DNA sequence: CGCATAGTCAAGCGTTTGCTTTAGTAACGA
DNA sequence: TCGTTACTAAAGCAAACGCTTGACTATGCG
């Protein structure tokens, strides 16, 4: 049974590849055309485009074709999705630590009264 | 030449797998033993341990063995590393948009005087 | 028009990944 | 002490992934 992949799944999957992160780093400075990534990434245009497709499919970038040129830019909402997931985990963990601290405090109180 | 993988590389690589994210979700609620993940994840203990090794190698979790039991907990610093990378990209992109907005404002000023 | 540029599409290929199985070690519990 | 539990280590395998090549379409330009 192939479980339905959520958008968070696809976003983190996309971010898991170093080449795609390199693309995002460049794009966070400026929008860019596919062909402009060929030389810096040291791969063929076809390879670059495949990465761009992954990034666009999960909502991390947006692209628009004008004439024969496809220009891509960052889609901040995609990044937010990932940030949110991480923040949730971190918050949950810290909530746990707080609860634990409270518990220990109570035990200290109890022990001091013994 | 295999380029030296940074810790950020390894963290995002680890986060790219849905099973490992599921592990982190559970662990953000409570520390957990390897064997406790076998049933919920529907895989062998050996498989679980391999995921735990990846998570520990990149600093997303910490584990300690007491007797024959290995207990694992979230390592918030690892999460912070990922969050930071995302925040940097987002900040850079928004800085760009601001600069662009300023530029357009200037052009508006110019055009109104035509 | 004729040629170069920019991208698309599909097939193929080597490597990596996620998992299993098998075999082993060490600790706990009756 | 004996059996069970909890993990570790290594080998193997199918599927997924990243990338290339080759063929094609469409746009821009002298």
XYZ file of C-alpha atoms (C1' of nucleotides) in Angstrom:
288
model
C 0.000 0.000 0.000
C 1.654 3.214 -1.158
C 0.742 5.761 1.490
C -0.249 9.188 0.236
C 2.745 11.451 0.462
C 1.941 14.695 2.200
C 3.422 17.983 1.088
C 5.725 17.991 4.109
C 7.007 14.622 2.930
C 7.772 15.972 -0.493
C 9.345 19.160 0.834
C 11.809 17.347 3.099
C 12.533 14.817 0.406
C 13.416 17.702 -1.919
C 15.562 19.384 0.737
C 17.404 16.122 1.332
C 19.474 16.531 -1.820
C 22.565 18.775 -1.622
C 22.278 19.870 -5.252
C 18.720 21.051 -4.693
C 19.774 22.948 -1.596
C 22.533 24.584 -3.646
C 19.878 25.625 -6.159
C 17.749 27.125 -3.384
C 20.755 28.997 -2.029
C 21.344 30.627 -5.393
C 17.668 31.319 -5.872
C 17.287 32.944 -2.485
C 19.597 35.661 -3.807
C 18.020 36.044 -7.262
C 15.493 34.414 -9.565
C 17.324 32.341 -12.111
C 16.927 30.526 -15.410
C 17.489 26.782 -15.720
C 20.389 27.189 -18.155
C 22.214 29.475 -15.737
C 22.583 26.601 -13.289
C 24.265 24.229 -15.743
C 27.806 25.515 -15.348
C 27.893 26.164 -11.555
C 26.344 22.762 -10.821
C 28.520 20.996 -13.381
C 25.733 18.941 -14.901
C 23.606 18.826 -18.031
C 20.557 21.015 -18.534
C 18.336 17.934 -18.421
C 19.697 17.101 -14.984
C 19.131 20.630 -13.727
C 15.551 20.654 -14.996
C 14.787 17.391 -13.197
C 15.822 18.998 -9.909
C 13.756 22.088 -10.677
C 10.734 19.890 -11.290
C 11.118 18.259 -7.892
C 11.462 21.654 -6.232
C 8.410 23.013 -7.999
C 6.266 19.911 -7.418
C 6.586 20.315 -3.649
C 6.071 24.074 -3.699
C 9.577 25.222 -2.814
C 9.935 27.249 -5.997
C 7.714 28.762 -8.672
C 8.569 28.919 -12.352
C 7.147 30.747 -15.323
C 8.047 30.324 -18.960
C 8.354 33.416 -21.130
C 9.248 32.713 -24.726
C 11.700 29.856 -24.573
C 13.085 30.870 -21.184
C 11.869 29.397 -17.905
C 12.623 31.587 -14.903
C 12.402 30.233 -11.360
C 12.087 31.918 -8.012
C 11.839 30.841 -4.376
C 8.380 30.166 -2.948
C 8.711 31.148 0.723
C 5.579 29.181 1.704
C 7.365 25.932 0.956
C 10.196 26.849 3.293
C 7.678 27.829 5.952
C 6.164 24.374 5.818
C 9.502 22.783 6.693
C 10.306 25.398 9.331
C 6.924 24.782 10.929
C 7.474 21.045 11.199
C 10.853 21.577 12.866
C 9.449 24.199 15.214
C 6.662 21.821 16.226
C 9.125 19.066 17.146
C 11.310 21.479 19.061
C 8.344 22.971 20.921
C 7.015 19.559 21.863
C 10.374 18.488 23.216
C 10.825 21.630 25.250
C 7.318 21.344 26.648
C 8.322 17.884 27.816
C 11.462 19.158 29.491
C 9.455 21.826 31.283
C 6.961 19.271 32.541
C 9.858 17.128 33.731
C 11.414 20.069 35.540
C 8.139 20.785 37.300
C 7.926 17.182 38.360
C 11.433 17.270 39.787
C 10.669 20.493 41.619
C 7.676 18.849 43.254
C 9.810 15.938 44.336
C 12.365 18.347 45.802
C 9.561 19.986 47.780
C 8.411 16.613 49.012
C 11.906 15.513 50.019
C 12.647 18.752 51.889
C 9.593 18.178 54.015
C 10.685 14.675 54.978
C 36.257 13.330 -5.450
C 33.725 12.821 -2.680
C 33.134 16.279 -1.269
C 33.228 16.585 2.498
C 29.679 16.401 3.730
C 28.880 19.152 6.194
C 26.650 18.530 9.185
C 23.829 20.473 7.536
C 24.117 18.067 4.611
C 23.784 15.084 6.893
C 20.929 16.609 8.887
C 18.774 17.311 5.825
C 19.656 13.948 4.369
C 18.399 12.351 7.586
C 15.233 14.453 7.603
C 14.547 13.462 3.997
C 13.257 10.050 5.046
C 9.627 9.800 6.240
C 10.388 6.924 8.619
C 13.083 8.956 10.337
C 10.745 11.915 10.662
C 8.157 9.605 12.206
C 10.806 8.525 14.710
C 11.562 12.143 15.560
C 7.862 12.869 16.009
C 7.574 10.099 18.562
C 10.778 11.103 20.251
C 9.759 14.723 20.559
C 7.037 13.501 22.925
C 9.154 11.038 24.927
C 12.551 9.384 24.907
C 12.203 5.898 23.522
C 13.958 2.554 23.215
C 14.818 1.050 19.833
C 12.611 -2.011 20.374
C 9.594 0.176 21.091
C 9.680 1.459 17.514
C 9.542 -1.966 15.880
C 5.783 -2.462 16.014
C 4.603 1.096 15.178
C 7.003 1.334 12.241
C 6.248 -2.171 11.055
C 9.847 -3.178 10.433
C 12.550 -5.312 12.022
C 14.663 -4.105 14.919
C 17.713 -4.117 12.651
C 15.957 -1.722 10.301
C 14.983 0.589 13.154
C 18.530 0.661 14.503
C 19.917 1.647 11.105
C 17.647 4.688 11.101
C 18.647 5.542 14.665
C 22.310 5.411 13.658
C 21.711 7.897 10.847
C 19.832 10.210 13.203
C 22.561 10.030 15.817
C 25.440 10.429 13.349
C 24.116 13.809 12.240
C 23.300 14.985 15.758
C 19.506 14.903 15.610
C 19.255 12.485 18.519
C 21.372 11.257 21.407
C 21.406 7.708 22.690
C 22.759 6.015 25.781
C 22.944 2.348 26.523
C 22.101 1.124 30.017
C 22.381 -2.597 30.487
C 21.099 -4.117 27.272
C 18.708 -1.245 26.574
C 19.547 1.712 24.364
C 17.397 4.760 25.041
C 17.233 7.652 22.571
C 16.150 11.248 22.934
C 15.884 14.296 20.684
C 18.921 16.561 20.405
C 17.416 20.025 19.853
C 20.695 21.417 18.483
C 20.367 19.254 15.394
C 16.925 20.649 14.679
C 18.238 24.165 15.198
C 20.836 23.623 12.514
C 18.145 22.830 9.946
C 15.886 25.631 11.122
C 18.785 28.049 10.792
C 19.504 27.068 7.207
C 15.857 27.547 6.248
C 15.645 30.872 8.083
C 18.752 32.080 6.236
C 17.226 31.294 2.840
C 13.964 32.926 3.785
C 15.677 36.021 5.129
C 17.812 36.388 2.043
C 14.796 36.127 -0.222
C 12.801 38.668 1.742
C 15.728 41.055 1.802
C 15.703 40.789 -1.979
C 11.999 41.535 -2.211
C 12.433 44.587 -0.029
C 15.222 45.896 -2.236
C 13.022 45.303 -5.267
C 10.119 47.145 -3.683
C 12.352 50.132 -2.993
C 13.463 50.106 -6.600
C 9.882 50.047 -7.873
C 8.925 52.882 -5.557
C 11.688 54.971 -7.083
C 10.431 54.179 -10.572
C 6.895 55.135 -9.565
C 8.204 58.477 -8.434
C 9.935 58.918 -11.761
C 6.887 57.908 -13.820
C 4.504 60.232 -11.961
C 6.627 63.155 -13.060
C 6.271 62.255 -16.766
C 15.627 31.152 -44.187
C 19.096 28.953 -41.376
C 21.405 28.334 -37.276
C 21.999 28.653 -32.350
C 19.732 28.734 -27.931
C 16.499 26.980 -24.290
C 13.954 23.740 -22.794
C 11.179 19.047 -22.954
C 10.698 14.029 -23.035
C 11.974 9.256 -22.656
C 15.091 5.638 -22.054
C 18.875 3.729 -19.785
C 22.479 2.976 -16.386
C 25.375 2.880 -12.217
C 25.048 3.896 -7.381
C 22.806 4.520 -3.194
C 19.227 3.496 0.042
C 16.009 1.049 2.953
C 15.095 -3.000 4.273
C 15.629 -8.170 5.319
C 17.872 -12.260 6.860
C 21.209 -14.600 9.453
C 24.347 -14.973 13.039
C 26.255 -13.394 16.943
C 26.958 -11.075 21.920
C 25.461 -9.397 26.231
C 22.199 -8.640 29.989
C 18.165 -9.657 32.679
C 14.837 -12.853 35.011
C 13.014 -17.318 36.765
C 21.951 -22.006 34.663
C 18.902 -21.685 30.906
C 15.896 -19.199 28.080
C 14.344 -14.796 26.625
C 15.025 -10.079 25.544
C 17.666 -6.285 23.414
C 20.685 -5.068 20.624
C 24.853 -5.378 17.059
C 27.172 -6.591 12.736
C 27.450 -8.125 8.086
C 25.753 -9.585 3.754
C 22.498 -9.321 0.200
C 18.770 -7.577 -2.639
C 15.045 -4.922 -4.925
C 13.632 -0.372 -5.655
C 14.549 4.403 -5.963
C 17.522 8.105 -7.271
C 20.614 11.157 -9.786
C 22.359 11.774 -13.830
C 23.417 11.117 -18.888
C 22.402 10.619 -23.699
C 19.790 11.277 -27.776
C 15.891 12.867 -30.171
C 12.665 16.444 -30.487
C 10.081 21.187 -30.311
C 9.922 26.008 -30.163
C 11.870 30.585 -29.853
C 14.988 34.272 -31.083
C 18.190 36.431 -34.187
C 21.349 37.715 -38.136
